[in-house]
Coordinates of C-alpha atoms and ligand atoms in Angstrom, one line a residue:
X1 CA 118.8 -47.2 0.9
X2 CA 121.7 -49.0 -0.8
X3 CA 120.6 -47.4 -4.1
X4 CA 121.2 -43.9 -2.7
X5 CA 123.7 -42.1 -4.9
X6 CA 126.0 -39.3 -3.7
X7 CA 123.9 -36.9 -5.8
X8 CA 120.7 -37.8 -4.0
X9 CA 122.4 -37.3 -0.6
X10 CA 123.1 -33.8 -1.6
X11 CA 119.5 -33.2 -2.7
X12 CA 118.1 -34.8 0.5
X13 CA 120.5 -32.8 2.6
X14 CA 118.7 -30.1 4.6
X15 CA 118.6 -26.6 3.2
X16 CA 120.7 -25.4 6.2
X17 CA 122.5 -27.4 8.8
X18 CA 124.5 -26.2 11.8
X19 CA 126.7 -28.5 13.9
X20 CA 128.8 -27.8 17.0
X21 CA 128.7 -24.0 16.6
X22 CA 130.4 -22.0 19.4
X23 CA 131.0 -18.3 20.0
X24 CA 132.6 -16.6 22.9
X25 CA 132.7 -12.9 23.7
X26 CA 134.8 -11.5 26.5
X27 CA 133.3 -12.8 29.7
X28 CA 130.4 -14.6 27.9
X29 CA 129.9 -17.9 26.2
X30 CA 127.2 -16.8 23.8
X31 CA 126.9 -20.2 22.0
X32 CA 128.2 -23.6 23.0
X33 CA 128.0 -26.5 20.5
X34 CA 124.8 -25.4 19.0
X35 CA 123.1 -27.6 16.4
X36 CA 120.1 -26.9 14.1
X37 CA 118.6 -28.0 10.8
X38 CA 116.2 -26.2 8.5
X39 CA 114.4 -27.6 5.5
X40 CA 113.2 -25.8 2.4
X41 CA 109.6 -24.7 2.9
X42 CA 109.8 -24.9 6.7
X43 CA 109.3 -22.3 9.4
X44 CA 111.7 -23.1 12.3
X45 CA 111.1 -20.9 15.3
X46 CA 114.0 -20.3 17.6
X47 CA 113.0 -19.3 21.1
X48 CA 114.8 -18.6 24.4
X49 CA 115.2 -16.1 27.1
X50 CA 117.0 -12.8 26.7
X51 CA 120.7 -13.4 26.2
X52 CA 120.1 -17.1 25.3
X53 CA 122.2 -16.6 22.1
X54 CA 119.5 -16.4 19.4
X55 CA 120.6 -13.2 17.7
X56 CA 124.3 -14.3 17.9
X57 CA 123.4 -17.5 16.1
X58 CA 121.5 -15.6 13.4
X59 CA 124.3 -13.1 12.9
X60 CA 126.7 -15.9 12.3
X61 CA 124.4 -17.6 9.8
X62 CA 124.1 -14.3 8.0
X63 CA 127.8 -13.5 7.9
X64 CA 127.7 -10.6 10.3
X65 CA 129.9 -12.4 12.8
X66 CA 132.3 -15.3 12.6
X67 CA 132.0 -18.4 14.8
X68 CA 134.9 -19.7 17.0
X69 CA 134.1 -23.3 16.1
X70 CA 131.6 -25.4 14.3
X71 CA 130.2 -26.2 10.9
X72 CA 127.5 -24.7 8.7
X73 CA 126.2 -26.5 5.6
X74 CA 123.9 -25.4 2.9
X75 CA 122.3 -28.3 1.0
X76 CA 125.2 -30.4 2.2
X77 CA 128.0 -28.1 1.1
X78 CA 130.1 -26.5 3.9
X79 CA 129.9 -22.8 3.9
X80 CA 131.3 -19.9 5.9
X81 CA 130.2 -16.4 5.1
X82 CA 133.0 -13.9 5.5
X83 CA 130.6 -11.0 5.1
X84 CA 126.9 -10.1 4.9
X85 CA 127.3 -9.7 1.1
X86 CA 128.6 -13.2 0.8
X87 CA 125.6 -14.5 2.7
X88 CA 123.2 -12.5 0.6
X89 CA 124.8 -13.8 -2.6
X90 CA 124.1 -17.3 -1.3
X91 CA 120.5 -16.4 -0.6
X92 CA 120.7 -15.9 3.2
X93 CA 119.1 -12.7 4.4
X94 CA 118.7 -11.5 8.0
X95 CA 116.2 -9.0 9.3
X96 CA 117.9 -7.6 12.3
X97 CA 116.3 -7.2 15.7
X98 CA 117.5 -3.7 16.0
X99 CA 116.4 -1.9 12.8
X100 CA 119.1 -1.4 10.4
X101 CA 117.8 1.2 7.9
X102 CA 119.5 4.4 6.8
X103 CA 117.3 7.2 8.3
X104 CA 118.2 9.8 5.8
X105 CA 117.5 7.8 2.7
X106 CA 114.1 7.2 1.2
X107 CA 112.3 3.9 1.3
X108 CA 113.2 2.7 -2.2
X109 CA 116.9 3.5 -1.6
X110 CA 116.9 1.5 1.5
X111 CA 115.3 -1.5 -0.2
X112 CA 117.8 -1.6 -3.0
X113 CA 120.8 -0.2 -1.1
X114 CA 123.9 -1.2 -3.0
X115 CA 121.9 -3.0 -5.6
X116 CA 120.1 -0.2 -7.5
X117 CA 119.0 -1.3 -11.0
X118 CA 121.4 0.5 -13.3
X119 CA 121.2 1.5 -16.9
X120 CA 124.3 2.8 -18.6
X121 CA 125.5 3.6 -15.1
X122 CA 122.6 5.8 -14.2
X123 CA 120.2 4.8 -11.5
X124 CA 116.8 4.7 -13.0
X125 CA 114.8 6.5 -10.3
X126 CA 111.3 5.6 -11.7
X127 CA 112.3 2.0 -12.1
X128 CA 113.6 1.8 -8.6
X129 CA 110.4 3.3 -7.3
X130 CA 108.2 0.9 -9.3
X131 CA 110.1 -2.1 -8.0
X132 CA 110.1 -0.8 -4.5
X133 CA 106.3 -0.4 -4.7
X134 CA 106.0 -4.0 -5.8
X135 CA 107.7 -5.3 -2.7
X136 CA 106.0 -2.8 -0.4
X137 CA 102.6 -4.1 -1.6
X138 CA 103.7 -7.6 -0.8
X139 CA 104.1 -6.6 2.9
X140 CA 100.9 -4.6 2.7
X141 CA 102.6 -1.2 3.2
X142 CA 100.9 1.6 1.3
X143 CA 103.4 4.4 1.4
X144 CA 105.3 6.2 -1.2
X145 CA 108.8 4.7 -1.9
X146 CA 110.0 8.3 -1.9
X147 CA 109.3 8.8 1.8
X148 CA 112.3 9.3 4.1
X149 CA 112.7 6.4 6.4
X150 CA 113.2 8.6 9.4
X151 CA 109.6 9.9 8.9
X152 CA 108.1 6.4 9.2
X153 CA 106.9 4.8 12.4
X154 CA 108.9 1.9 13.8
X155 CA 106.2 -0.5 12.6
X156 CA 106.5 0.8 9.1
X157 CA 110.3 0.7 9.2
X158 CA 110.0 -3.0 10.2
X159 CA 107.9 -3.7 7.2
X160 CA 110.4 -1.9 4.9
X161 CA 113.1 -4.2 6.3
X162 CA 110.9 -7.2 5.3
X163 CA 110.3 -5.8 1.8
X164 CA 114.1 -5.4 1.5
X165 CA 114.6 -9.1 2.3
X166 CA 111.9 -10.1 -0.1
X167 CA 113.7 -8.1 -2.9
X168 CA 116.8 -10.2 -2.3
X169 CA 114.8 -13.4 -3.2
X170 CA 116.2 -15.2 -0.2
X171 CA 116.3 -19.0 0.1
X172 CA 116.9 -18.7 3.8
X173 CA 115.2 -15.8 5.5
X174 CA 116.1 -15.1 9.1
X175 CA 113.7 -12.8 11.1
X176 CA 114.9 -11.7 14.5
X177 CA 111.7 -10.5 16.3
X178 CA 110.1 -9.1 13.2
X179 CA 106.7 -8.4 14.9
X180 CA 108.0 -6.8 18.1
X181 CA 107.0 -3.3 16.9
X182 CA 104.0 -4.3 14.8
X183 CA 100.3 -4.1 15.7
X184 CA 98.2 -7.2 15.8
X185 CA 96.9 -6.4 12.3
X186 CA 100.3 -5.8 10.8
X187 CA 101.6 -9.0 12.5
X188 CA 98.7 -11.0 11.0
X189 CA 99.7 -9.5 7.6
X190 CA 103.2 -10.6 8.1
X191 CA 102.1 -14.2 9.0
X192 CA 100.4 -14.2 5.6
X193 CA 103.6 -13.1 3.9
X194 CA 105.6 -15.8 5.8
X195 CA 103.1 -18.5 4.7
X196 CA 103.5 -17.5 1.1
X197 CA 107.3 -17.6 1.3
X198 CA 107.1 -21.0 2.9
X199 CA 104.9 -22.3 0.1
X200 CA 107.5 -21.0 -2.4
X201 CA 110.1 -23.2 -0.6
X202 CA 111.9 -20.6 1.4
X203 CA 113.3 -21.8 4.7
X204 CA 112.5 -19.4 7.5
X205 CA 114.2 -19.0 10.8
X206 CA 111.9 -17.1 13.0
X207 CA 112.7 -15.6 16.4
X208 CA 110.0 -14.3 18.6
X209 CA 109.1 -13.8 22.3
X210 CA 105.5 -13.8 21.3
X211 CA 104.7 -17.5 21.9
X212 CA 101.2 -17.4 20.6
X213 CA 102.6 -16.3 17.3
X214 CA 105.1 -19.1 17.4
X215 CA 102.3 -21.6 18.0
X216 CA 100.5 -20.3 15.1
X217 CA 103.3 -20.2 12.5
X218 CA 106.0 -22.6 13.4
X219 CA 106.5 -26.1 11.8
X220 CA 109.1 -26.9 14.5
X221 CA 110.7 -25.1 17.4
X222 CA 114.3 -25.1 18.6
X223 CA 114.8 -23.9 22.1
X224 CA 118.1 -22.2 23.3
X225 CA 119.0 -21.8 26.9
X226 CA 122.3 -20.1 28.1
X227 CA 123.8 -20.6 24.7
X228 CA 123.0 -24.3 24.4
X229 CA 120.4 -26.4 22.7
X230 CA 117.6 -27.0 25.3
X231 CA 115.4 -29.1 23.1
X232 CA 113.3 -29.3 19.9
X233 CA 109.6 -29.5 19.5
X234 CA 107.9 -31.0 16.5
X235 CA 104.7 -29.3 15.2
X236 CA 102.3 -31.5 17.2
X237 CA 104.2 -30.9 20.5
X238 CA 104.4 -27.1 20.2
X239 CA 102.5 -25.5 23.1
X240 CA 103.0 -22.5 25.3
X241 CA 103.7 -24.7 28.3
X242 CA 106.2 -26.9 26.4
X243 CA 108.2 -23.9 25.1
X244 CA 108.2 -22.1 28.5
X245 CA 109.3 -25.3 30.2
X246 CA 112.3 -25.7 28.0
X247 CA 113.2 -22.0 28.0
X248 CA 112.9 -21.2 31.6
X249 CA 112.8 -24.4 33.5
X250 CA 110.5 -23.0 36.1
X251 CA 106.8 -22.2 36.6
X252 CA 105.7 -18.8 35.3
X253 CA 102.0 -19.4 36.0
X254 CA 101.6 -16.4 38.3
X255 CA 102.2 -14.3 35.2
X256 CA 99.6 -11.5 35.4
X257 CA 99.2 -11.8 39.2
X258 CA 98.4 -8.4 40.5
X259 CA 97.4 -6.8 43.7
X260 CA 94.4 -4.6 44.0
X261 CA 95.3 -0.9 43.8
X262 CA 93.7 1.9 45.8
X263 CA 93.9 4.9 43.5
X264 CA 94.8 8.0 45.4
X265 CA 94.6 11.7 44.5
X266 CA 94.6 12.9 40.9
X267 CA 98.2 13.6 40.0
X268 CA 98.1 14.3 36.3
X269 CA 95.4 16.4 34.6
X270 CA 95.4 16.7 30.8
X271 CA 93.0 19.2 29.2
X272 CA 92.5 19.6 25.4
X273 CA 96.1 18.5 24.7
X274 CA 96.9 18.7 20.9
X275 CA 100.0 17.1 19.5
X276 CA 101.8 18.2 16.4
X277 CA 101.1 14.9 14.7
X278 CA 97.4 15.2 15.2
X279 CA 96.6 18.9 15.0
X280 CA 92.8 18.2 14.7
X281 CA 92.5 16.0 17.8
X282 CA 92.4 17.1 21.4
X283 CA 92.9 14.7 24.3
X284 CA 91.4 14.9 27.9
X285 CA 92.1 12.6 30.7
X286 CA 93.6 12.3 34.2
X287 CA 95.6 9.9 36.2
X288 CA 95.5 9.1 39.9
X289 CA 98.3 8.0 42.1
X290 CA 98.6 4.2 42.4
X291 CA 96.7 3.3 39.3
X292 CA 97.9 1.5 36.2
X293 CA 96.3 2.9 33.1
X294 CA 96.8 1.1 29.8
X295 CA 97.0 3.1 26.6
X296 CA 95.8 0.9 23.7
X297 CA 95.5 1.5 20.0
X298 CA 96.9 0.4 16.6
X299 CA 100.4 1.3 15.5
X300 CA 100.1 5.0 14.4
X301 CA 97.1 5.8 16.6
X302 CA 99.1 8.5 18.4
X303 CA 100.0 6.8 21.7
X304 CA 103.7 7.5 21.5
X305 CA 103.1 11.1 20.3
X306 CA 100.8 11.7 23.3
X307 CA 103.4 10.4 25.7
X308 CA 106.1 12.4 24.1
X309 CA 104.0 15.6 24.2
X310 CA 103.2 15.0 27.9
X311 CA 106.8 14.6 28.8
X312 CA 107.9 17.5 26.6
X313 CA 110.2 15.7 24.1
X314 CA 107.7 16.9 21.5
X315 CA 106.2 20.4 21.5
X316 CA 102.5 20.7 22.2
X317 CA 100.3 22.7 19.8
X318 CA 97.9 23.6 22.6
X319 CA 96.3 22.4 25.7
X320 CA 97.1 22.3 29.4
X321 CA 98.9 19.7 31.5
X322 CA 98.9 19.8 35.3
X323 CA 101.2 17.7 37.5
X324 CA 100.4 17.7 41.2
X325 CA 98.2 20.6 40.6
X326 CA 100.9 22.7 39.0
X327 CA 101.0 23.6 35.3
X328 CA 103.6 21.6 33.4
X329 CA 105.1 23.6 30.5
X330 CA 105.4 22.0 27.1
X331 CA 108.6 21.1 25.3
X332 CA 110.7 20.9 28.4
X333 CA 111.6 17.3 29.5
X334 CA 113.8 18.7 32.3
X335 CA 110.9 20.5 33.8
X336 CA 108.9 17.3 33.6
X337 CA 111.7 15.3 35.3
X338 CA 112.0 17.9 38.0
X339 CA 108.3 17.7 38.6
X340 CA 108.4 13.9 39.0
X341 CA 107.6 12.6 35.6
X342 CA 109.6 9.9 33.7
X343 CA 109.1 8.5 30.2
X344 CA 110.5 5.1 29.1
X345 CA 110.6 5.6 25.4
X346 CA 109.6 3.2 22.7
X347 CA 112.8 3.2 20.7
X348 CA 115.6 2.3 23.0
X349 CA 118.3 2.7 20.4
X350 CA 117.3 6.2 19.4
X351 CA 116.0 7.6 22.7
X352 CA 116.8 5.3 25.6
X353 CA 120.4 4.2 25.6
X354 CA 123.8 5.5 24.9
X355 CA 125.1 2.3 23.3
X356 CA 128.8 3.2 23.7
X357 CA 128.5 3.7 27.4
X358 CA 128.6 1.0 30.1
X359 CA 125.5 -0.4 31.8
X360 CA 126.5 1.5 35.0
X361 CA 126.7 4.8 33.2
X362 CA 123.4 4.3 31.4
X363 CA 121.6 3.1 34.5
X364 CA 122.4 6.3 36.4
X365 CA 122.2 8.7 33.5
X366 CA 118.8 10.2 34.2
X367 CA 119.2 10.5 37.9
X368 CA 122.7 11.9 38.0
X369 CA 121.7 15.5 38.3
X370 CA 120.5 14.9 41.8
X371 CA 123.6 13.2 42.9
X372 CA 126.5 15.1 41.5
X373 CA 129.1 16.0 44.1
X374 CA 130.3 19.5 44.7
X375 CA 132.0 20.7 41.5
X376 CA 129.8 18.5 39.3
X377 CA 131.7 15.3 39.9
X378 CA 129.7 12.1 39.5
X379 CA 129.3 10.2 42.7
X380 CA 130.9 6.9 41.6
X381 CA 129.9 4.9 44.7
X382 CA 126.3 6.0 44.3
X383 CA 126.4 5.0 40.6
X384 CA 127.8 1.6 41.2
X385 CA 125.4 0.8 44.1
X386 CA 122.4 1.9 41.9
X387 CA 123.5 -0.2 39.0
X388 CA 124.1 -3.3 41.1
X389 CA 120.7 -2.9 42.7
X390 CA 118.9 -2.6 39.4
X391 CA 120.9 -5.4 37.8
X392 CA 119.6 -7.6 40.6
X393 CA 116.0 -6.5 40.7
X394 CA 115.5 -6.5 36.9
X395 CA 117.8 -9.5 36.4
X396 CA 119.9 -7.8 33.8
X397 CA 122.2 -10.4 32.2
X398 CA 125.5 -8.7 31.6
X399 CA 129.1 -9.6 32.4
X400 CA 129.0 -6.8 35.0
X401 CA 128.2 -3.1 35.5
X402 CA 131.1 -2.1 33.2
X403 CA 129.8 -4.0 30.1
X404 CA 129.1 -1.8 27.1
X405 CA 125.3 -1.4 26.8
X406 CA 125.4 -1.9 23.0
X407 CA 126.7 -5.4 23.4
X408 CA 123.9 -6.6 25.6
X409 CA 121.1 -8.7 24.1
X410 CA 118.1 -6.8 23.0
X411 CA 115.9 -7.6 26.0
X412 CA 118.6 -6.7 28.4
X413 CA 119.1 -3.4 26.8
X414 CA 115.5 -2.7 27.4
X415 CA 115.9 -3.5 31.0
X416 CA 118.7 -1.0 31.3
X417 CA 116.5 1.7 29.9
X418 CA 113.9 0.8 32.5
X419 CA 116.5 0.9 35.3
X420 CA 117.6 4.3 34.2
X421 CA 114.2 5.9 34.6
X422 CA 113.2 4.0 37.7
X423 CA 116.3 5.4 39.4
X424 CA 114.6 8.8 39.2
X425 CA 111.9 7.5 41.6
X426 CA 109.2 9.3 39.5
X427 CA 105.6 9.9 40.8
X428 CA 104.2 9.6 37.3
X429 CA 105.7 7.0 35.0
X430 CA 105.0 6.9 31.3
X431 CA 105.9 3.6 29.6
X432 CA 105.9 3.2 25.9
X433 CA 106.0 -0.5 24.9
X434 CA 108.2 -1.4 27.9
X435 CA 108.2 -5.1 27.3
X436 CA 109.0 -5.1 23.6
X437 CA 111.6 -7.8 23.0
X438 CA 111.5 -8.9 26.6
X439 CA 111.4 -12.7 27.2
X440 CA 108.6 -14.3 29.1
X441 CA 110.4 -14.7 32.4
X442 CA 111.6 -11.1 32.4
X443 CA 108.1 -9.8 31.3
X444 CA 106.7 -11.4 34.4
X445 CA 109.3 -9.5 36.5
X446 CA 108.4 -6.2 34.8
X447 CA 104.7 -6.7 35.4
X448 CA 105.4 -7.5 38.9
X449 CA 107.6 -4.4 39.2
X450 CA 104.9 -2.2 37.7
X451 CA 102.4 -3.6 40.1
X452 CA 104.7 -2.9 43.0
X453 CA 105.3 0.7 41.8
X454 CA 101.6 1.3 41.6
X455 CA 101.4 -0.1 45.2
X456 CA 103.8 2.6 46.2
X457 CA 101.4 5.2 44.9
X458 CA 103.1 5.9 41.5
X459 CA 100.7 6.7 38.7
X460 CA 101.5 4.6 35.6
X461 CA 100.4 5.2 32.0
X462 CA 101.4 2.2 29.9
X463 CA 101.2 2.1 26.1
X464 CA 101.3 -1.4 24.6
X465 CA 100.4 -3.1 21.3
X466 CA 99.9 -6.4 23.1
X467 CA 96.3 -6.5 24.1
X468 CA 96.9 -9.5 26.3
X469 CA 99.4 -7.6 28.5
X470 CA 97.2 -4.4 28.6
X471 CA 94.3 -6.5 29.8
X472 CA 96.6 -8.4 32.2
X473 CA 97.9 -5.5 34.1
X474 CA 95.7 -2.4 33.7
X475 CA 93.2 -1.0 36.2
X476 CA 91.5 0.8 33.3
X477 CA 92.4 1.4 29.7
X478 CA 92.3 4.4 27.4
X479 CA 91.9 3.6 23.7
X480 CA 93.2 5.9 21.0
X481 CA 92.5 6.1 17.3
X482 CA 93.8 8.8 14.9
X483 CA 95.1 10.9 17.7
X484 CA 91.8 10.9 19.7
X485 CA 90.7 9.0 22.8
X486 CA 87.9 6.9 21.5
X487 CA 87.0 5.2 24.8
X488 CA 87.8 4.2 28.3
X489 CA 87.2 0.8 29.8
X490 CA 87.3 -0.1 33.5
X491 CA 89.1 -3.4 34.4
X492 CA 85.8 -5.3 34.7
X493 CA 84.9 -4.5 31.1
X494 CA 88.3 -5.3 29.5
X495 CA 88.3 -7.8 26.6
X496 CA 90.3 -8.0 23.4
X497 CA 87.1 -7.6 21.4
X498 CA 86.0 -4.5 23.3
X499 CA 89.5 -2.9 22.9
X500 CA 89.8 -3.8 19.2
X501 CA 86.4 -2.3 18.4
X502 CA 87.3 1.0 20.1
X503 CA 90.7 1.0 18.4
X504 CA 89.4 0.3 14.8
X505 CA 85.7 1.2 14.5
Ligands
LIG1 N1 129.4 -8.2 20.4 C1 129.3 -8.7 21.7 N2 130.2 -8.6 22.6 C2 130.0 -9.1 23.9 N3 129.0 -9.8 24.3 C3 128.0 -10.0 23.4 C4 128.1 -9.5 22.0 N4 127.0 -9.9 21.4 C5 126.2 -10.6 22.2 N5 126.9 -10.7 23.4 C6 126.4 -11.4 24.6 O1 126.1 -12.8 24.2 C7 124.9 -13.3 24.8 C8 123.9 -13.7 23.8 O2 123.3 -12.5 23.2 P1 122.2 -12.6 22.1 O3 122.0 -11.2 21.6 O4 122.6 -13.6 21.1 O5 120.9 -13.0 22.9 P2 119.4 -13.2 22.4 O6 119.0 -14.6 22.6 O7 119.2 -12.7 21.0 O8 118.6 -12.3 23.4 P3 117.3 -11.3 23.2 O9 116.1 -12.1 23.4 O10 117.4 -10.4 24.4 O11 117.5 -10.6 22.0 C9 124.4 -12.1 25.8 O12 125.0 -12.4 27.0 C10 125.1 -10.9 25.2 O13 125.3 -9.9 26.1
LIG2 MG1 118.2 -11.1 20.2

């Protein structure tokens, strides 16, 4: 000990150390005196409920936001990143929870944005593409680097973000819910990539609500609760129960508790429906009131496209859809809403929320048509009552109904999207990955809500990539592959294995 020189102290210092970090937003203490250490070659998982402060902490570490107080050290030296570029230059890269790519640029341009390899001032297109391909392979993505990002699925976009971080050669890599839009197979692939980075000495901060994944990958876990440190778990103490205990502080064992449903009349009939994405595949099925039907399949299997075609956001190529016995025209979401159908879309940022508007305005957006006063004025009292009710039932954590939706934590944004569609009191509810990015306590509430809606006779079609949740809540499950329905399983026959084999073949 006494022989330790100042030099060796610096070498022994953790790769990253955070002390007493605090950050306030108007009306919210997002972080209070947070501490954290990360070593080289370590995967540190950061878990906590929606709004616990995880993303805020990561944004500060990556130079996106500035702390109000506290200290950050990298290998013993105090640092403060005034910008994302400063953080990148020091080797700290953040993959955002909400995807951050430029839709109108191709994949390669996104990977090297602002850092294109130049020669004599000209960007070498072929070189950019070759290098992009190199990083795309590392994340197992076999697409052309010339594809436009907006033509990729969310899962593919997520992988492009990861390829981008790899290209920066980060020493500290921060991933904020990187697998939330990935299929099991893609997530497994990512776990492999993370393992390789760890072996190369990269320190990884890993945020996820998928606790099984955390158990599999983390060397250590730091739990946040209401902006404070709630505890740390070393490798040997990491378990589902231990994490949940620190996160929530209450028992969530009734997780998939469900009542038995009595399916009623057939409410939705789908005959030979063909979507524009899968012109060679036709889909037939029906839904009865009061049943919860899971829609399983790998990313890209055509689940979202099917839901979008049913609701009318996408045109149909052919086929017939009947809602309550009446034909439902294609390509007209308004007609679908009027007939009692609602769709909670997969991508809340693009399709679900108006980020600049308040929680109150968002929550009542879809249902306003029915409640406009004479002359088209919005019924403000109705709007406020509606918002307060859904904030309560869905436990939306916001400073109040007037908070701007874009400033809510990711999981709370998703709850506002749900609130908005539920306010329509639909008789057929289509849900596309409704619990993505939702913490374990809130998931339980959403499952409970879905169960309750089914109990009231609402027909629910529920697409999810999480097999566990599909099995947990469905009365029966339809499985898709390459635009087709490859099978249907009743509740009694549900198992991960059975679903996977229908989804992959
Ligand atoms: N720019 C901002 N302005 C105001 N409030 C904010 C802002 N950013 C975050 N908040 C608030 O700070 C708190 C912490 O949010 P944060 O996004 O860090 O949570 P999180 O742990 O990442 O949650 P999730 O699991 O839902 O992603 C929340 O109450 C959120 O509404
Ligand atoms: Mg977050």
